[in-house]
PDB file of C-alpha atoms and ligand atoms in Angstrom:
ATOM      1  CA  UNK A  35      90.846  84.391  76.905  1.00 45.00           C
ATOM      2  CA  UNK A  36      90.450  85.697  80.566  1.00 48.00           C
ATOM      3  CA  UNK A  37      86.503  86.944  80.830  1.00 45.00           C
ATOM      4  CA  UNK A  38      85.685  88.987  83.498  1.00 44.00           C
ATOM      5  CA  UNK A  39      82.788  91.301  84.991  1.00 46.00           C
ATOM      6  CA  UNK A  40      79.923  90.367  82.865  1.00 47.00           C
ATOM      7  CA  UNK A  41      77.543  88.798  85.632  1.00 55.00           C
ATOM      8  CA  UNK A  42      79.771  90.690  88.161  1.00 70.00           C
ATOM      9  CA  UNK A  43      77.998  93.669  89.427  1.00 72.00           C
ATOM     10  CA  UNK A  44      74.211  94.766  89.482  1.00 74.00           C
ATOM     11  CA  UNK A  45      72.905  97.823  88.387  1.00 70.00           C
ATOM     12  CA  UNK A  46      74.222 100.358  91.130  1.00 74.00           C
ATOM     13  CA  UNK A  47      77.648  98.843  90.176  1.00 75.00           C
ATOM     14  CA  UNK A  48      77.814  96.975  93.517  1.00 89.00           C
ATOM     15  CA  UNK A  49      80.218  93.976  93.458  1.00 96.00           C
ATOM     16  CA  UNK A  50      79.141  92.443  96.597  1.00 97.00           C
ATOM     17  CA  UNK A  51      75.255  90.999  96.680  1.00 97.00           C
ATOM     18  CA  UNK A  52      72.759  91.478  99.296  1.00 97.00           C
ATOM     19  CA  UNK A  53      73.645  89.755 102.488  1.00 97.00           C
ATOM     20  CA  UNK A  54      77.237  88.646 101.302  1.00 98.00           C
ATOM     21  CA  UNK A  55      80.444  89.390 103.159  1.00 97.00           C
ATOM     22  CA  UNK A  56      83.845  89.563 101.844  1.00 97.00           C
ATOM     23  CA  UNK A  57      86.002  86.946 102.627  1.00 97.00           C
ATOM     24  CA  UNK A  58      90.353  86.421 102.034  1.00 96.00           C
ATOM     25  CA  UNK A  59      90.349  82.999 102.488  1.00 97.00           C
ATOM     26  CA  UNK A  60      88.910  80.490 100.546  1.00 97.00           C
ATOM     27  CA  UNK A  61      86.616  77.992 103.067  1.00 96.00           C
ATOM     28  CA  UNK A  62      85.646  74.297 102.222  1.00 98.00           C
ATOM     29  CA  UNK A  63      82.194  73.685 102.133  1.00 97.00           C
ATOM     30  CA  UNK A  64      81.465  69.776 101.710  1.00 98.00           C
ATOM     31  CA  UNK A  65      78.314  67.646 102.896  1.00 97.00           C
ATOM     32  CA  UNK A  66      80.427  64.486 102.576  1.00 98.00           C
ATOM     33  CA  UNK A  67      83.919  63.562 102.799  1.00 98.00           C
ATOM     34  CA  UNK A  68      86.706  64.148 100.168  1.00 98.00           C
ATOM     35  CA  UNK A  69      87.051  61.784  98.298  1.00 98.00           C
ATOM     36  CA  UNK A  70      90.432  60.399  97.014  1.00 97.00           C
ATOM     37  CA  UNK A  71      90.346  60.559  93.044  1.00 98.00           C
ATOM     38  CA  UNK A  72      92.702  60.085  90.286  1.00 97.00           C
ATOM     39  CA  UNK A  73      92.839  61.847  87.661  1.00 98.00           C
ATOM     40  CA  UNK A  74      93.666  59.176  85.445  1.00 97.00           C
ATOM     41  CA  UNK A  75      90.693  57.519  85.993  1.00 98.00           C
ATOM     42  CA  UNK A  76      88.320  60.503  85.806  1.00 98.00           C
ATOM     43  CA  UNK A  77      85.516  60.408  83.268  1.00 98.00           C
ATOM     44  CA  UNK A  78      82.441  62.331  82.827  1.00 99.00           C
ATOM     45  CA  UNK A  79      79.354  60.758  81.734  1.00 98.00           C
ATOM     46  CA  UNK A  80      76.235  62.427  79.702  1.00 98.00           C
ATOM     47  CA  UNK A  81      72.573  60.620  80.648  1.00 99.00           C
ATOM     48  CA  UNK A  82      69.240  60.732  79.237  1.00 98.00           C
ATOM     49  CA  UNK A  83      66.830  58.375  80.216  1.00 98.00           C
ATOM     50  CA  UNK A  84      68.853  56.409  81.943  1.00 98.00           C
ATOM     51  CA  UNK A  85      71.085  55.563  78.745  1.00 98.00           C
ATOM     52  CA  UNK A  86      74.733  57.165  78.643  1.00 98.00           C
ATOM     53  CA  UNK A  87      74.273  58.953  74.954  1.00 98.00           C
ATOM     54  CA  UNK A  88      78.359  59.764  75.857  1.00 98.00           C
ATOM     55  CA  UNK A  89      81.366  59.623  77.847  1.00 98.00           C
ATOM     56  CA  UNK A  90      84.401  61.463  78.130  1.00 98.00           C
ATOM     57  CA  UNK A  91      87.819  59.916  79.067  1.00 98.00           C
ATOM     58  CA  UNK A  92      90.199  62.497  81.142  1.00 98.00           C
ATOM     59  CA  UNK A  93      92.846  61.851  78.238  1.00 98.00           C
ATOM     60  CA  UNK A  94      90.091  63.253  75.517  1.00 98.00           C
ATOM     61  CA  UNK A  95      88.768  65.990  78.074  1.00 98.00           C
ATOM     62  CA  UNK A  96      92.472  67.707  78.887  1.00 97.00           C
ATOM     63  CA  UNK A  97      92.743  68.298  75.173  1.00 98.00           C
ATOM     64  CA  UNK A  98      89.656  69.916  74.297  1.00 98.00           C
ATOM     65  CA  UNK A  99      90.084  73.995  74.246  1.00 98.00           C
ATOM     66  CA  UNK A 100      90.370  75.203  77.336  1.00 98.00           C
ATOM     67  CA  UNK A 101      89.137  78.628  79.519  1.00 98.00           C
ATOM     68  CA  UNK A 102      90.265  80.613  82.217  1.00 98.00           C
ATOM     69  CA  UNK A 103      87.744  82.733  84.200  1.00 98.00           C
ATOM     70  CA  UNK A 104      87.997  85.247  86.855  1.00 98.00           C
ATOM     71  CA  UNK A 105      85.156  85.539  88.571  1.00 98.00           C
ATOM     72  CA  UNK A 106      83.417  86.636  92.144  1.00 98.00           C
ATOM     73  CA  UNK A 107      81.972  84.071  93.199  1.00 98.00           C
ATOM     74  CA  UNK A 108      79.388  84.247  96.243  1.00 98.00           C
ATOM     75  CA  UNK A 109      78.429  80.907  98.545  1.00 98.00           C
ATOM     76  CA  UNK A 110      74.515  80.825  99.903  1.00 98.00           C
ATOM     77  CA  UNK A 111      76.485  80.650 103.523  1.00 97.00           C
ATOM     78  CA  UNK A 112      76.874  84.757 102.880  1.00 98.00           C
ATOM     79  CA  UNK A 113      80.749  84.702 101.557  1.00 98.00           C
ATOM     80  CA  UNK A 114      81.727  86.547  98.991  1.00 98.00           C
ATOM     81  CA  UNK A 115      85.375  86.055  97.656  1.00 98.00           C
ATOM     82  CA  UNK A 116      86.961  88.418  94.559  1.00 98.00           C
ATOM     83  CA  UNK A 117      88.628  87.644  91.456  1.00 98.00           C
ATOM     84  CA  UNK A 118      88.581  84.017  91.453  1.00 98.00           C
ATOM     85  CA  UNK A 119      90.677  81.980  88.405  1.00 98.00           C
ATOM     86  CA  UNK A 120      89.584  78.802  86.906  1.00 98.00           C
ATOM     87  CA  UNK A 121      90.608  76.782  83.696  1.00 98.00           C
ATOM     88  CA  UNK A 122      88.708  74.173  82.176  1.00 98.00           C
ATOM     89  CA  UNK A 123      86.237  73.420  79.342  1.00 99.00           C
ATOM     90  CA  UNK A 124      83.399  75.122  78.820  1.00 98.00           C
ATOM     91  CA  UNK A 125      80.045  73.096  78.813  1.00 99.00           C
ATOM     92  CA  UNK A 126      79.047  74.458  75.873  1.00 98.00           C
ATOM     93  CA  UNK A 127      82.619  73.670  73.876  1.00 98.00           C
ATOM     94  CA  UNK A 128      82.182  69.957  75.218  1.00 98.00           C
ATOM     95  CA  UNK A 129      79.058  69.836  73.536  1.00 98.00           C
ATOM     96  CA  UNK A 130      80.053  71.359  70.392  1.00 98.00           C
ATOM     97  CA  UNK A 131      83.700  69.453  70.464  1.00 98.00           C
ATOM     98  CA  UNK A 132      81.256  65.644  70.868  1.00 97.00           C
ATOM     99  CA  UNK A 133      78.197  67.068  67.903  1.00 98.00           C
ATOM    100  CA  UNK A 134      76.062  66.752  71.017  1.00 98.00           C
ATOM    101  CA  UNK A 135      72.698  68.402  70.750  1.00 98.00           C
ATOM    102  CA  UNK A 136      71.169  68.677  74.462  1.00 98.00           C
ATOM    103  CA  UNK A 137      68.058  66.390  74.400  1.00 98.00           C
ATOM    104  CA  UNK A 138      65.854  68.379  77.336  1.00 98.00           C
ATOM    105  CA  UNK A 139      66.069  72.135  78.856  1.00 98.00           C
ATOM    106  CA  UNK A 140      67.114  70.680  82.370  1.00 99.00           C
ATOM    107  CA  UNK A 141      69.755  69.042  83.764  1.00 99.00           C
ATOM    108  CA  UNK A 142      71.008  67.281  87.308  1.00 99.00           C
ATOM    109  CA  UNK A 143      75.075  67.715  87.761  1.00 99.00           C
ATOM    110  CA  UNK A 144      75.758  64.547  89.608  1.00 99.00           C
ATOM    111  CA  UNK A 145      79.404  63.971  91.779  1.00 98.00           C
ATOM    112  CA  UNK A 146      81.244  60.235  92.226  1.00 98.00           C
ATOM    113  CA  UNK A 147      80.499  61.227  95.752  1.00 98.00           C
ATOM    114  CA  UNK A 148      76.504  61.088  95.771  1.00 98.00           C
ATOM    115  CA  UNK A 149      76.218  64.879  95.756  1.00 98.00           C
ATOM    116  CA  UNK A 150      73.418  66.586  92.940  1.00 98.00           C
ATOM    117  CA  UNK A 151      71.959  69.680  91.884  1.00 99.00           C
ATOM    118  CA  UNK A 152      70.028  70.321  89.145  1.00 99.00           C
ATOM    119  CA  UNK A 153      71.231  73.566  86.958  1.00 99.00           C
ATOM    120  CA  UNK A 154      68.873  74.848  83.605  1.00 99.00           C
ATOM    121  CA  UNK A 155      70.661  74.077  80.248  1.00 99.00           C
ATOM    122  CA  UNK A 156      70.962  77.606  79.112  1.00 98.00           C
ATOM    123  CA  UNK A 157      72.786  78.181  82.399  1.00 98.00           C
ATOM    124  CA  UNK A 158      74.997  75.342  81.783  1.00 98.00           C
ATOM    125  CA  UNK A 159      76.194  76.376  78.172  1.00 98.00           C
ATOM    126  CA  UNK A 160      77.047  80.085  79.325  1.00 98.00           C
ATOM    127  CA  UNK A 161      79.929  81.562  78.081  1.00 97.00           C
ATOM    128  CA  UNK A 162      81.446  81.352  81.990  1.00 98.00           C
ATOM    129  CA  UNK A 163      80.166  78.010  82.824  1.00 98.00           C
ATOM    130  CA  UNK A 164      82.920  75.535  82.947  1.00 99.00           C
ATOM    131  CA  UNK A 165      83.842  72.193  83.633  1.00 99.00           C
ATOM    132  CA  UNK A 166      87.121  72.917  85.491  1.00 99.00           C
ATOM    133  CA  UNK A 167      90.273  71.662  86.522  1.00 98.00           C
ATOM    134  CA  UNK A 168      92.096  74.100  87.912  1.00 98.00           C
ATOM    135  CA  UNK A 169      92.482  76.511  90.283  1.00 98.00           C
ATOM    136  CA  UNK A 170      94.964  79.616  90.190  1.00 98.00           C
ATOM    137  CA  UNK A 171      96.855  77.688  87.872  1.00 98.00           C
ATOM    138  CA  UNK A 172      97.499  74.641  89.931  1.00 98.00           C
ATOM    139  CA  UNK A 173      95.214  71.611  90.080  1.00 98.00           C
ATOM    140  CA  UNK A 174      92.274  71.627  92.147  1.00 98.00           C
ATOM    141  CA  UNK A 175      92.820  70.228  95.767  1.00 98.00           C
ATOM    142  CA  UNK A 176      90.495  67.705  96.608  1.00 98.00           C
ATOM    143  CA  UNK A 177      88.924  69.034  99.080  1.00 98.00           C
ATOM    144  CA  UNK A 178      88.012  71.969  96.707  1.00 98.00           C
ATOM    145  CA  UNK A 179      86.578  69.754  94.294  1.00 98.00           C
ATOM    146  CA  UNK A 180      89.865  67.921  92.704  1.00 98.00           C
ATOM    147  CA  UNK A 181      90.405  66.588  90.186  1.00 98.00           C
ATOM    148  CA  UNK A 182      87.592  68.369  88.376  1.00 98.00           C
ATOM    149  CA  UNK A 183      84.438  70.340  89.509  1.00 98.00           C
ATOM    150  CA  UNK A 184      81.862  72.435  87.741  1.00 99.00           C
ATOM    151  CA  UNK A 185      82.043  76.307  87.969  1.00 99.00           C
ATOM    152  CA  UNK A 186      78.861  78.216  87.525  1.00 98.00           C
ATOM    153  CA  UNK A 187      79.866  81.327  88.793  1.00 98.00           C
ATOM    154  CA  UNK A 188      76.905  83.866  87.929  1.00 98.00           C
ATOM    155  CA  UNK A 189      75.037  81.489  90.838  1.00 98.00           C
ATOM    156  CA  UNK A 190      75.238  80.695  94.400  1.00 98.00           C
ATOM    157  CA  UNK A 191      78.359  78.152  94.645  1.00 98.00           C
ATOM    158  CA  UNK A 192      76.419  75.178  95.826  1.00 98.00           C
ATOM    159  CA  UNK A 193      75.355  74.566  92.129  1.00 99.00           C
ATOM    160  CA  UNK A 194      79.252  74.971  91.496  1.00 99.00           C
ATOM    161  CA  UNK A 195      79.448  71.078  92.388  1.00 99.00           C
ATOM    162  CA  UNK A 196      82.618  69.210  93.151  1.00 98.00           C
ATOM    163  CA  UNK A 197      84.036  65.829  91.937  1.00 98.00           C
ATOM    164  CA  UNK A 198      81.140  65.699  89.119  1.00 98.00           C
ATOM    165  CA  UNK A 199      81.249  62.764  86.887  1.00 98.00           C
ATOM    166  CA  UNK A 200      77.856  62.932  85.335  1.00 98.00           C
ATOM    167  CA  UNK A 201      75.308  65.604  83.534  1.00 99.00           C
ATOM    168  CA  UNK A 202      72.242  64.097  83.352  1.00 99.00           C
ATOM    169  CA  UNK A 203      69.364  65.235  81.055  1.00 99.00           C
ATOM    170  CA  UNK A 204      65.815  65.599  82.596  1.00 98.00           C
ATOM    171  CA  UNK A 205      62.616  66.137  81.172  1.00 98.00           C
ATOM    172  CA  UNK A 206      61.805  68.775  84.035  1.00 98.00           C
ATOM    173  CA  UNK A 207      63.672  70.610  86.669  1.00 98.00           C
ATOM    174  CA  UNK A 208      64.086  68.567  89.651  1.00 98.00           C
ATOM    175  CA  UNK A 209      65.709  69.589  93.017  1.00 98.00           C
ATOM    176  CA  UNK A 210      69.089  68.357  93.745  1.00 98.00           C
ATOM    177  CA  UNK A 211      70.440  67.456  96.696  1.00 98.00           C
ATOM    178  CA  UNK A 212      70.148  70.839  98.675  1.00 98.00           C
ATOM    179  CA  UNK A 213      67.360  71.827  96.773  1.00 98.00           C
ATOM    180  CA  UNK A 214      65.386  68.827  98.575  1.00 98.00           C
ATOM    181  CA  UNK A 215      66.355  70.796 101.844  1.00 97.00           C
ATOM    182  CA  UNK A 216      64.612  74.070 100.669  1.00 98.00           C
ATOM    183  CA  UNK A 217      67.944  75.579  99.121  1.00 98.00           C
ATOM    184  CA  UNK A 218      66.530  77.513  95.967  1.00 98.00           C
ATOM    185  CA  UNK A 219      66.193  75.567  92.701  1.00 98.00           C
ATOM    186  CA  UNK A 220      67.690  78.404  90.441  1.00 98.00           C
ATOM    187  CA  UNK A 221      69.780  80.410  92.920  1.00 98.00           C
ATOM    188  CA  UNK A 222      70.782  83.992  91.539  1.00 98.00           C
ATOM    189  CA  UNK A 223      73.038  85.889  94.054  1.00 98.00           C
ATOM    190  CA  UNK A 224      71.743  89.353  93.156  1.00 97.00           C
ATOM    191  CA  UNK A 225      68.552  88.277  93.462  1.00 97.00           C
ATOM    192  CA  UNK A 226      69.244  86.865  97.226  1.00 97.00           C
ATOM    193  CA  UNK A 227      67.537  83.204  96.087  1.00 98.00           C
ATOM    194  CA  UNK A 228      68.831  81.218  98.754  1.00 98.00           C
ATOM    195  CA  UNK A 229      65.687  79.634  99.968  1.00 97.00           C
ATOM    196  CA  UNK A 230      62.004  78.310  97.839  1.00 94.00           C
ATOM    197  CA  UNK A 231      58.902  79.348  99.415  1.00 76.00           C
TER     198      UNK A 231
HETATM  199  N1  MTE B  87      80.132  67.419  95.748  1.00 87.27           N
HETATM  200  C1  MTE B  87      79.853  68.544  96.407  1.00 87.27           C
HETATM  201  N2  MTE B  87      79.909  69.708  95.740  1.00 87.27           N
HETATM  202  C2  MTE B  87      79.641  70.850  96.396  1.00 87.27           C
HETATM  203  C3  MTE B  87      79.277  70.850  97.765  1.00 87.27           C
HETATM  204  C4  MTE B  87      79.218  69.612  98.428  1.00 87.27           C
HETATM  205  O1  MTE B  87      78.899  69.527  99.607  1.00 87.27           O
HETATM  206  N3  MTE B  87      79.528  68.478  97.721  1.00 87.27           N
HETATM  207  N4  MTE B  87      78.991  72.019  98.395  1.00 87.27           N
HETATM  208  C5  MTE B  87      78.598  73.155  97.558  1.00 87.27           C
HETATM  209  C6  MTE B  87      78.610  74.354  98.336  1.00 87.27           C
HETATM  210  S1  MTE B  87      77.309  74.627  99.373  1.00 87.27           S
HETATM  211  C7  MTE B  87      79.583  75.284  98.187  1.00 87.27           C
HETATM  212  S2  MTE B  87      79.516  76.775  98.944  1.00 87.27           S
HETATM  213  C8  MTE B  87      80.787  74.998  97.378  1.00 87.27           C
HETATM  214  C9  MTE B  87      81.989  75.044  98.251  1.00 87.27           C
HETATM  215  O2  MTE B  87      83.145  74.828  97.504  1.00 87.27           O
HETATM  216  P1  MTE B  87      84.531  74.903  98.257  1.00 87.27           P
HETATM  217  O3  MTE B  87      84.529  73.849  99.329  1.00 87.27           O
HETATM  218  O4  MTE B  87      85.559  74.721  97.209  1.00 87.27           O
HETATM  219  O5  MTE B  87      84.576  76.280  98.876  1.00 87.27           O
HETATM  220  O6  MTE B  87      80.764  73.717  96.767  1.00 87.27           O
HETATM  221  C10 MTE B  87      79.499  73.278  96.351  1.00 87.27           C
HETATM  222  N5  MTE B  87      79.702  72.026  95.701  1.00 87.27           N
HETATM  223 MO1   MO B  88      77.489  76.932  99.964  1.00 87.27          MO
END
C-alpha cells in the first residue's frame, strides 16, 4: 500500500512550506562520516532504562510486513524534494509484530555512528513513520543512510536519522544531537520549527 498526501500540503493546498525550495537532486547531509555497514550484521535495539527490553536481528526485521511511502520530504537547510519512495517497516508494525507496549511517551533514535534525536512516540508509530530500507526500490546507499534509516517524513529530515540501531525510551523529551545546537525539539515543516527560542 503506497500512502500519499496526508501530511503533504497545508491548508491553502501549498505543497512547498515556508522558506523551502524545490530541489531535483537528492543532497547528502551527514555530521559524521559514512560509515561502512553490513547488512548482515544490522540489528536494532529497543532501551529503557538502560536495559535492552528487545532486539531485532536483520534476518527477523526483512520479514516483518513491509511499506512503501511517497512522500515530500523537506530538510531544515530549506530543500524541499517531491514524491519521495521508501519501503520498510513501520514503527508501529514492529511494535505490534514483538507484543511490545511502549514504556514512556518519548523517545531518542540513536545511529551506530553516534548521531541522536529525540522524536515523540505518537510521532514514531504514525501510519508514515518507517524504519526503512530502501530507497526507489533499490537499497539505501550509505551515504543516504544504508543499510537502514528512519523516515519521519511529516518532519524536518534531520529527525529522519541514518544508520539507526537503537530506539531508546525516555521518561521526558530530551534534545538530540542537533537539538543541543538549538535545532527545534519537535520540528514541523509547515509550522517553519527549525530553531527553539
Ligand atoms: N546519522 C545521521 N542521520 C542524519 C543526519 C546526520 O548527520 N547523521 N543528518 C540529518 C539531516 S540534517 C538531514 S537533512 C538528513 C539528510 O539525509 P540525506 O543525506 O539522505 O539527504 O539526514 C538526517 N539524518
Ligand atoms: Mo537537514
Amino acid at each position: 500500500m503506497v500512502t500519499r498526501g496526508f501530511f503533504g500540503k497545508n491548508e491553502k493546498n501549498e505543497r512547498v512550506p515556508p522558506g523551502q525550495y524545490l530541489e531535483n537532486r537528492f543532497p547528502v547531509l551527514s555530521a559524521e562520516p559514512t560509515p561502512k555497514l553490513d547488512i548482515k550484521d544490522w540489528d536494532l535495539s529497543i532501551i529503557y532504562n538502560n536495559e535492552t527490553l528487545a532486539k531485532i536481528s536483520w534476518d527477523v526485521f526483512k520479514n516483518l510486513p513491509s511499506t512503501s511511502i511517497n512522500k515530500d520530504i523537506h530538510c531544515v537547510t530549506r530543500w524541499t524534494k517531491f514524491d519521495m519512495n521508501w519501503t520498510g517497516v513501520k514503527v508501529s508494525t514492529l511494535f505490534e509484530e514483538l507484543d511490545f507496549k511502549p514504556p514512556t511517551e518519548w523517545t531518542m533514535i540513536g545511529a551506530s555512528t553516534g548521531y541522536t534525536t529525540n522524536v515523540p512516540l505518537k510521532d514514531l508509530v504514525l501510519e508514515n513513520t518507517i524504519i526503512s530500507y530502501s530507497y526507489e526500490d533499490e537499497p539505501i546507499s550509505p551515504e543516504h543512510g544504508g543499510p537502514v534509516r528512519l523516515i519521519v517524513p511529516h518532519l524536518y529530515f534531520w529527525k529522519s536519522a541514518k544508520w539507526i540501531d537503537k530506539i531508546t525510551f525516555l521518561d521526558e523529551d530530551t534534545p538530540g544531537f542537533w537539538e543541543n545546537y538549538g535545532y527545534h525539539m519537535y520540528g514541523d515543516p509547515w509550522k517553519e520549527q527549525r530553531y527553539s527560542g
